[in-house]
Amino acid sequence: MGKSYERIDGRLRTFIETQHIFFTATAPLDGEGTVNLSPKGLDGSFAVLDEHTVAYLDFAGSNAETIAHLRENGRITLMWCAFDGPPNIVRVHGRGEPVFRDDARWAALLAHFPDIDPTRHGLRAVVVVRAEKIRDTCGYGVPFMTYDEDRTLHGSRFARESDASLDAYFHAKEHVATSIDGLPGLPLPLPPLPSG
């Protein structure tokens, strides 16, 4: 049976902070628009900011659907599944906002991710989500799977990029500045990573 929670704390917080992967779901307001579902990994790239707010690092990729949907309407659902231990699924439904490199909040938000080197992975935004509804369900149908380690391919691919070459990469991708449905995506030109 599902249960609702008023805040992210205790057992619930411990559960989501120890998962190696979570999923984000967003959609445009247009009922004919493309629903987006994305896996998010890399240990250390997710943080609970307070009992009602979480954040994760948004890295370089070949599209920016989540950013586009958040810029349009802010709706987002995050989901974690237990792939080991007792079965459990946790969903945080809320409102999200991409915070970009040139935002005054950037440095304070990055402080919540001490194990991540911001010069790797083509870091382009910190997504901050304010929870409106927090629920868990049984997860009886989720299979057991073992975590071996994070893949190193993303880091090795994007660590060699400068701010200028990363900006060129994003300009060359069809669905980074504009979403699949034509919504504004990642604002370009990409601001440089703030130093220190």
PDB file of C-alpha atoms in Angstrom:
ATOM      1  CA  MET A   1       0.000   0.000   0.000  1.00  0.00           C
ATOM      2  CA  GLY A   2       1.286   3.454  -0.859  1.00  0.00           C
ATOM      3  CA  LYS A   3       1.974   6.022   1.805  1.00  0.00           C
ATOM      4  CA  SER A   4       2.249   9.808   1.611  1.00  0.00           C
ATOM      5  CA  TYR A   5       4.861  11.827   3.476  1.00  0.00           C
ATOM      6  CA  GLU A   6       4.965  15.449   4.577  1.00  0.00           C
ATOM      7  CA  ARG A   7       8.733  15.765   4.251  1.00  0.00           C
ATOM      8  CA  ILE A   8      11.908  14.072   3.044  1.00  0.00           C
ATOM      9  CA  ASP A   9      13.629  12.889   6.212  1.00  0.00           C
ATOM     10  CA  GLY A  10      14.559   9.814   8.224  1.00  0.00           C
ATOM     11  CA  ARG A  11      14.217   6.453   6.470  1.00  0.00           C
ATOM     12  CA  LEU A  12      12.861   8.066   3.304  1.00  0.00           C
ATOM     13  CA  ARG A  13      15.833  10.426   2.963  1.00  0.00           C
ATOM     14  CA  THR A  14      18.297   7.617   3.661  1.00  0.00           C
ATOM     15  CA  PHE A  15      16.658   5.469   0.988  1.00  0.00           C
ATOM     16  CA  ILE A  16      16.830   8.041  -1.805  1.00  0.00           C
ATOM     17  CA  GLU A  17      20.345   9.176  -0.898  1.00  0.00           C
ATOM     18  CA  THR A  18      21.721   5.628  -1.116  1.00  0.00           C
ATOM     19  CA  GLN A  19      20.298   4.768  -4.551  1.00  0.00           C
ATOM     20  CA  HIS A  20      22.745   4.773  -7.471  1.00  0.00           C
ATOM     21  CA  ILE A  21      20.168   5.771 -10.077  1.00  0.00           C
ATOM     22  CA  PHE A  22      16.918   7.703 -10.239  1.00  0.00           C
ATOM     23  CA  PHE A  23      14.573   8.772 -13.001  1.00  0.00           C
ATOM     24  CA  THR A  24      13.067  12.131 -13.949  1.00  0.00           C
ATOM     25  CA  ALA A  25       9.800  12.580 -15.839  1.00  0.00           C
ATOM     26  CA  THR A  26       8.599  15.835 -17.405  1.00  0.00           C
ATOM     27  CA  ALA A  27       6.182  16.907 -20.127  1.00  0.00           C
ATOM     28  CA  PRO A  28       5.242  20.062 -22.015  1.00  0.00           C
ATOM     29  CA  LEU A  29       1.846  21.687 -21.486  1.00  0.00           C
ATOM     30  CA  ASP A  30       0.818  20.756 -25.032  1.00  0.00           C
ATOM     31  CA  GLY A  31      -1.088  17.464 -24.770  1.00  0.00           C
ATOM     32  CA  GLU A  32       0.450  16.370 -28.074  1.00  0.00           C
ATOM     33  CA  GLY A  33       3.979  17.155 -26.854  1.00  0.00           C
ATOM     34  CA  THR A  34       6.669  14.616 -26.078  1.00  0.00           C
ATOM     35  CA  VAL A  35       6.806  13.179 -22.548  1.00  0.00           C
ATOM     36  CA  ASN A  36      10.402  12.821 -21.378  1.00  0.00           C
ATOM     37  CA  LEU A  37      11.774  10.169 -19.022  1.00  0.00           C
ATOM     38  CA  SER A  38      15.481  10.224 -18.154  1.00  0.00           C
ATOM     39  CA  PRO A  39      17.780   8.086 -15.993  1.00  0.00           C
ATOM     40  CA  LYS A  40      20.154  10.002 -13.724  1.00  0.00           C
ATOM     41  CA  GLY A  41      23.219   8.460 -12.150  1.00  0.00           C
ATOM     42  CA  LEU A  42      26.750   9.284 -11.047  1.00  0.00           C
ATOM     43  CA  ASP A  43      27.220   8.979  -7.323  1.00  0.00           C
ATOM     44  CA  GLY A  44      27.367  12.356  -5.613  1.00  0.00           C
ATOM     45  CA  SER A  45      25.259  14.197  -8.219  1.00  0.00           C
ATOM     46  CA  PHE A  46      22.054  14.228  -6.125  1.00  0.00           C
ATOM     47  CA  ALA A  47      21.458  16.072  -2.839  1.00  0.00           C
ATOM     48  CA  VAL A  48      18.659  16.673  -0.365  1.00  0.00           C
ATOM     49  CA  LEU A  49      18.811  20.405   0.368  1.00  0.00           C
ATOM     50  CA  ASP A  50      16.123  20.422   3.049  1.00  0.00           C
ATOM     51  CA  GLU A  51      13.002  18.459   4.002  1.00  0.00           C
ATOM     52  CA  HIS A  52      11.106  19.737   0.952  1.00  0.00           C
ATOM     53  CA  THR A  53      13.824  20.481  -1.597  1.00  0.00           C
ATOM     54  CA  VAL A  54      16.198  18.282  -3.580  1.00  0.00           C
ATOM     55  CA  ALA A  55      18.671  19.036  -6.352  1.00  0.00           C
ATOM     56  CA  TYR A  56      20.702  17.192  -8.944  1.00  0.00           C
ATOM     57  CA  LEU A  57      23.428  18.088 -11.415  1.00  0.00           C
ATOM     58  CA  ASP A  58      22.463  18.270 -15.077  1.00  0.00           C
ATOM     59  CA  PHE A  59      25.313  17.178 -17.318  1.00  0.00           C
ATOM     60  CA  ALA A  60      26.054  17.464 -21.039  1.00  0.00           C
ATOM     61  CA  GLY A  61      23.971  15.312 -23.324  1.00  0.00           C
ATOM     62  CA  SER A  62      22.472  15.259 -26.782  1.00  0.00           C
ATOM     63  CA  ASN A  63      19.217  16.934 -25.735  1.00  0.00           C
ATOM     64  CA  ALA A  64      17.740  19.155 -23.043  1.00  0.00           C
ATOM     65  CA  GLU A  65      14.117  18.031 -22.778  1.00  0.00           C
ATOM     66  CA  THR A  66      13.965  18.209 -18.980  1.00  0.00           C
ATOM     67  CA  ILE A  67      15.362  21.745 -18.990  1.00  0.00           C
ATOM     68  CA  ALA A  68      12.899  22.807 -21.712  1.00  0.00           C
ATOM     69  CA  HIS A  69       9.896  21.396 -19.859  1.00  0.00           C
ATOM     70  CA  LEU A  70      10.968  22.928 -16.568  1.00  0.00           C
ATOM     71  CA  ARG A  71      11.451  26.311 -18.203  1.00  0.00           C
ATOM     72  CA  GLU A  72       7.944  26.079 -19.683  1.00  0.00           C
ATOM     73  CA  ASN A  73       5.925  24.740 -16.753  1.00  0.00           C
ATOM     74  CA  GLY A  74       8.149  23.489 -13.895  1.00  0.00           C
ATOM     75  CA  ARG A  75       6.387  20.126 -13.472  1.00  0.00           C
ATOM     76  CA  ILE A  76       8.639  17.174 -12.624  1.00  0.00           C
ATOM     77  CA  THR A  77       8.506  13.774 -10.961  1.00  0.00           C
ATOM     78  CA  LEU A  78      11.591  12.028  -9.571  1.00  0.00           C
ATOM     79  CA  MET A  79      11.502   8.275  -8.931  1.00  0.00           C
ATOM     80  CA  TRP A  80      13.832   5.893  -7.091  1.00  0.00           C
ATOM     81  CA  CYS A  81      13.500   2.077  -7.104  1.00  0.00           C
ATOM     82  CA  ALA A  82      15.068  -0.392  -4.700  1.00  0.00           C
ATOM     83  CA  PHE A  83      17.087  -2.810  -6.821  1.00  0.00           C
ATOM     84  CA  ASP A  84      18.426  -4.496  -3.678  1.00  0.00           C
ATOM     85  CA  GLY A  85      17.133  -4.872  -0.132  1.00  0.00           C
ATOM     86  CA  PRO A  86      13.434  -4.526   0.711  1.00  0.00           C
ATOM     87  CA  PRO A  87      11.186  -3.596  -2.236  1.00  0.00           C
ATOM     88  CA  ASN A  88      10.343   0.093  -2.429  1.00  0.00           C
ATOM     89  CA  ILE A  89       9.580   2.847  -4.929  1.00  0.00           C
ATOM     90  CA  VAL A  90       9.663   6.519  -3.920  1.00  0.00           C
ATOM     91  CA  ARG A  91       8.285   9.359  -6.023  1.00  0.00           C
ATOM     92  CA  VAL A  92       8.706  13.070  -5.435  1.00  0.00           C
ATOM     93  CA  HIS A  93       6.229  15.123  -7.454  1.00  0.00           C
ATOM     94  CA  GLY A  94       7.019  18.801  -7.544  1.00  0.00           C
ATOM     95  CA  ARG A  95       8.125  21.952  -9.280  1.00  0.00           C
ATOM     96  CA  GLY A  96      11.617  22.199 -10.658  1.00  0.00           C
ATOM     97  CA  GLU A  97      13.881  24.916 -11.929  1.00  0.00           C
ATOM     98  CA  PRO A  98      17.160  24.686 -13.831  1.00  0.00           C
ATOM     99  CA  VAL A  99      19.751  26.990 -12.276  1.00  0.00           C
ATOM    100  CA  PHE A 100      22.356  27.879 -14.884  1.00  0.00           C
ATOM    101  CA  ARG A 101      26.062  28.677 -14.575  1.00  0.00           C
ATOM    102  CA  ASP A 102      25.567  32.451 -14.577  1.00  0.00           C
ATOM    103  CA  ASP A 103      22.956  32.433 -11.780  1.00  0.00           C
ATOM    104  CA  ALA A 104      23.955  34.066  -8.471  1.00  0.00           C
ATOM    105  CA  ARG A 105      22.855  30.865  -6.651  1.00  0.00           C
ATOM    106  CA  TRP A 106      25.291  28.640  -8.590  1.00  0.00           C
ATOM    107  CA  ALA A 107      28.186  28.534  -6.091  1.00  0.00           C
ATOM    108  CA  ALA A 108      25.961  27.922  -3.067  1.00  0.00           C
ATOM    109  CA  LEU A 109      24.158  25.101  -4.847  1.00  0.00           C
ATOM    110  CA  LEU A 110      27.398  23.459  -6.014  1.00  0.00           C
ATOM    111  CA  ALA A 111      28.533  23.305  -2.387  1.00  0.00           C
ATOM    112  CA  HIS A 112      25.940  20.540  -1.892  1.00  0.00           C
ATOM    113  CA  PHE A 113      27.918  18.288  -4.288  1.00  0.00           C
ATOM    114  CA  PRO A 114      31.416  18.132  -2.746  1.00  0.00           C
ATOM    115  CA  ASP A 115      32.356  14.839  -4.428  1.00  0.00           C
ATOM    116  CA  ILE A 116      31.758  16.102  -7.969  1.00  0.00           C
ATOM    117  CA  ASP A 117      34.431  17.936  -9.945  1.00  0.00           C
ATOM    118  CA  PRO A 118      32.432  20.632 -11.814  1.00  0.00           C
ATOM    119  CA  THR A 119      35.003  20.729 -14.637  1.00  0.00           C
ATOM    120  CA  ARG A 120      34.086  17.179 -15.717  1.00  0.00           C
ATOM    121  CA  HIS A 121      30.915  15.886 -17.395  1.00  0.00           C
ATOM    122  CA  GLY A 122      29.993  19.193 -19.068  1.00  0.00           C
ATOM    123  CA  LEU A 123      28.015  20.473 -16.103  1.00  0.00           C
ATOM    124  CA  ARG A 124      25.380  22.834 -17.480  1.00  0.00           C
ATOM    125  CA  ALA A 125      22.769  23.302 -14.720  1.00  0.00           C
ATOM    126  CA  VAL A 126      21.704  22.412 -11.212  1.00  0.00           C
ATOM    127  CA  VAL A 127      18.079  21.294 -11.199  1.00  0.00           C
ATOM    128  CA  VAL A 128      16.334  22.284  -7.968  1.00  0.00           C
ATOM    129  CA  VAL A 129      13.023  20.567  -7.157  1.00  0.00           C
ATOM    130  CA  ARG A 130      10.553  21.667  -4.506  1.00  0.00           C
ATOM    131  CA  ALA A 131       8.442  18.674  -3.426  1.00  0.00           C
ATOM    132  CA  GLU A 132       4.666  19.045  -3.563  1.00  0.00           C
ATOM    133  CA  LYS A 133       3.762  15.393  -3.063  1.00  0.00           C
ATOM    134  CA  ILE A 134       5.989  12.621  -1.652  1.00  0.00           C
ATOM    135  CA  ARG A 135       4.857   8.996  -1.886  1.00  0.00           C
ATOM    136  CA  ASP A 136       6.215   5.496  -1.697  1.00  0.00           C
ATOM    137  CA  THR A 137       4.786   2.244  -3.025  1.00  0.00           C
ATOM    138  CA  CYS A 138       5.656  -1.417  -2.623  1.00  0.00           C
ATOM    139  CA  GLY A 139       7.951  -2.053  -5.592  1.00  0.00           C
ATOM    140  CA  TYR A 140       7.168  -5.777  -5.571  1.00  0.00           C
ATOM    141  CA  GLY A 141       7.617  -5.971  -9.355  1.00  0.00           C
ATOM    142  CA  VAL A 142      11.063  -4.317  -9.423  1.00  0.00           C
ATOM    143  CA  PRO A 143      13.782  -6.927 -10.064  1.00  0.00           C
ATOM    144  CA  PHE A 144      16.919  -7.418  -8.015  1.00  0.00           C
ATOM    145  CA  MET A 145      19.923  -5.938  -9.783  1.00  0.00           C
ATOM    146  CA  THR A 146      23.435  -5.335  -8.536  1.00  0.00           C
ATOM    147  CA  TYR A 147      25.385  -2.114  -8.803  1.00  0.00           C
ATOM    148  CA  ASP A 148      28.988  -2.592  -9.929  1.00  0.00           C
ATOM    149  CA  GLU A 149      30.269   0.945 -10.444  1.00  0.00           C
ATOM    150  CA  ASP A 150      29.580   4.200 -12.282  1.00  0.00           C
ATOM    151  CA  ARG A 151      30.535   4.191 -15.944  1.00  0.00           C
ATOM    152  CA  THR A 152      33.565   6.339 -16.708  1.00  0.00           C
ATOM    153  CA  LEU A 153      32.665   7.070 -20.351  1.00  0.00           C
ATOM    154  CA  HIS A 154      30.711  10.288 -19.738  1.00  0.00           C
ATOM    155  CA  GLY A 155      33.446  11.817 -17.601  1.00  0.00           C
ATOM    156  CA  SER A 156      36.236  10.846 -19.970  1.00  0.00           C
ATOM    157  CA  ARG A 157      34.243  12.156 -22.958  1.00  0.00           C
ATOM    158  CA  PHE A 158      33.386  15.585 -21.531  1.00  0.00           C
ATOM    159  CA  ALA A 159      36.431  16.236 -19.300  1.00  0.00           C
ATOM    160  CA  ARG A 160      38.443  17.137 -22.392  1.00  0.00           C
ATOM    161  CA  GLU A 161      36.012  19.913 -23.368  1.00  0.00           C
ATOM    162  CA  SER A 162      36.680  23.583 -22.700  1.00  0.00           C
ATOM    163  CA  ASP A 163      33.791  25.978 -22.148  1.00  0.00           C
ATOM    164  CA  ALA A 164      34.140  27.126 -25.759  1.00  0.00           C
ATOM    165  CA  SER A 165      34.192  23.620 -27.257  1.00  0.00           C
ATOM    166  CA  LEU A 166      31.305  22.541 -25.024  1.00  0.00           C
ATOM    167  CA  ASP A 167      29.302  25.524 -26.274  1.00  0.00           C
ATOM    168  CA  ALA A 168      30.097  24.504 -29.864  1.00  0.00           C
ATOM    169  CA  TYR A 169      29.015  20.923 -29.083  1.00  0.00           C
ATOM    170  CA  PHE A 170      25.669  22.175 -27.731  1.00  0.00           C
ATOM    171  CA  HIS A 171      25.151  24.461 -30.731  1.00  0.00           C
ATOM    172  CA  ALA A 172      25.702  21.484 -33.044  1.00  0.00           C
ATOM    173  CA  LYS A 173      23.086  19.312 -31.347  1.00  0.00           C
ATOM    174  CA  GLU A 174      19.567  19.617 -32.720  1.00  0.00           C
ATOM    175  CA  HIS A 175      17.697  19.387 -29.406  1.00  0.00           C
ATOM    176  CA  VAL A 176      19.794  21.253 -26.855  1.00  0.00           C
ATOM    177  CA  ALA A 177      18.919  24.923 -27.454  1.00  0.00           C
ATOM    178  CA  THR A 178      15.416  23.874 -28.537  1.00  0.00           C
ATOM    179  CA  SER A 179      13.431  20.821 -27.402  1.00  0.00           C
ATOM    180  CA  ILE A 180      11.952  18.145 -29.656  1.00  0.00           C
ATOM    181  CA  ASP A 181       8.683  20.109 -29.548  1.00  0.00           C
ATOM    182  CA  GLY A 182      10.311  23.488 -30.224  1.00  0.00           C
ATOM    183  CA  LEU A 183      10.446  24.808 -26.641  1.00  0.00           C
ATOM    184  CA  PRO A 184      13.433  26.863 -25.430  1.00  0.00           C
ATOM    185  CA  GLY A 185      16.017  24.479 -23.979  1.00  0.00           C
ATOM    186  CA  LEU A 186      19.499  25.245 -22.720  1.00  0.00           C
ATOM    187  CA  PRO A 187      20.230  28.981 -23.063  1.00  0.00           C
ATOM    188  CA  LEU A 188      23.182  29.475 -25.384  1.00  0.00           C
ATOM    189  CA  PRO A 189      25.880  30.677 -25.580  1.00  0.00           C
ATOM    190  CA  LEU A 190      26.896  28.594 -22.601  1.00  0.00           C
ATOM    191  CA  PRO A 191      28.292  30.799 -19.831  1.00  0.00           C
ATOM    192  CA  PRO A 192      31.754  29.729 -18.630  1.00  0.00           C
ATOM    193  CA  LEU A 193      32.014  27.747 -15.418  1.00  0.00           C
ATOM    194  CA  PRO A 194      32.627  30.180 -12.584  1.00  0.00           C
ATOM    195  CA  SER A 195      36.119  29.741 -11.157  1.00  0.00           C
ATOM    196  CA  GLY A 196      36.600  28.700  -7.534  1.00  0.00           C
TER     197      GLY A 196
END
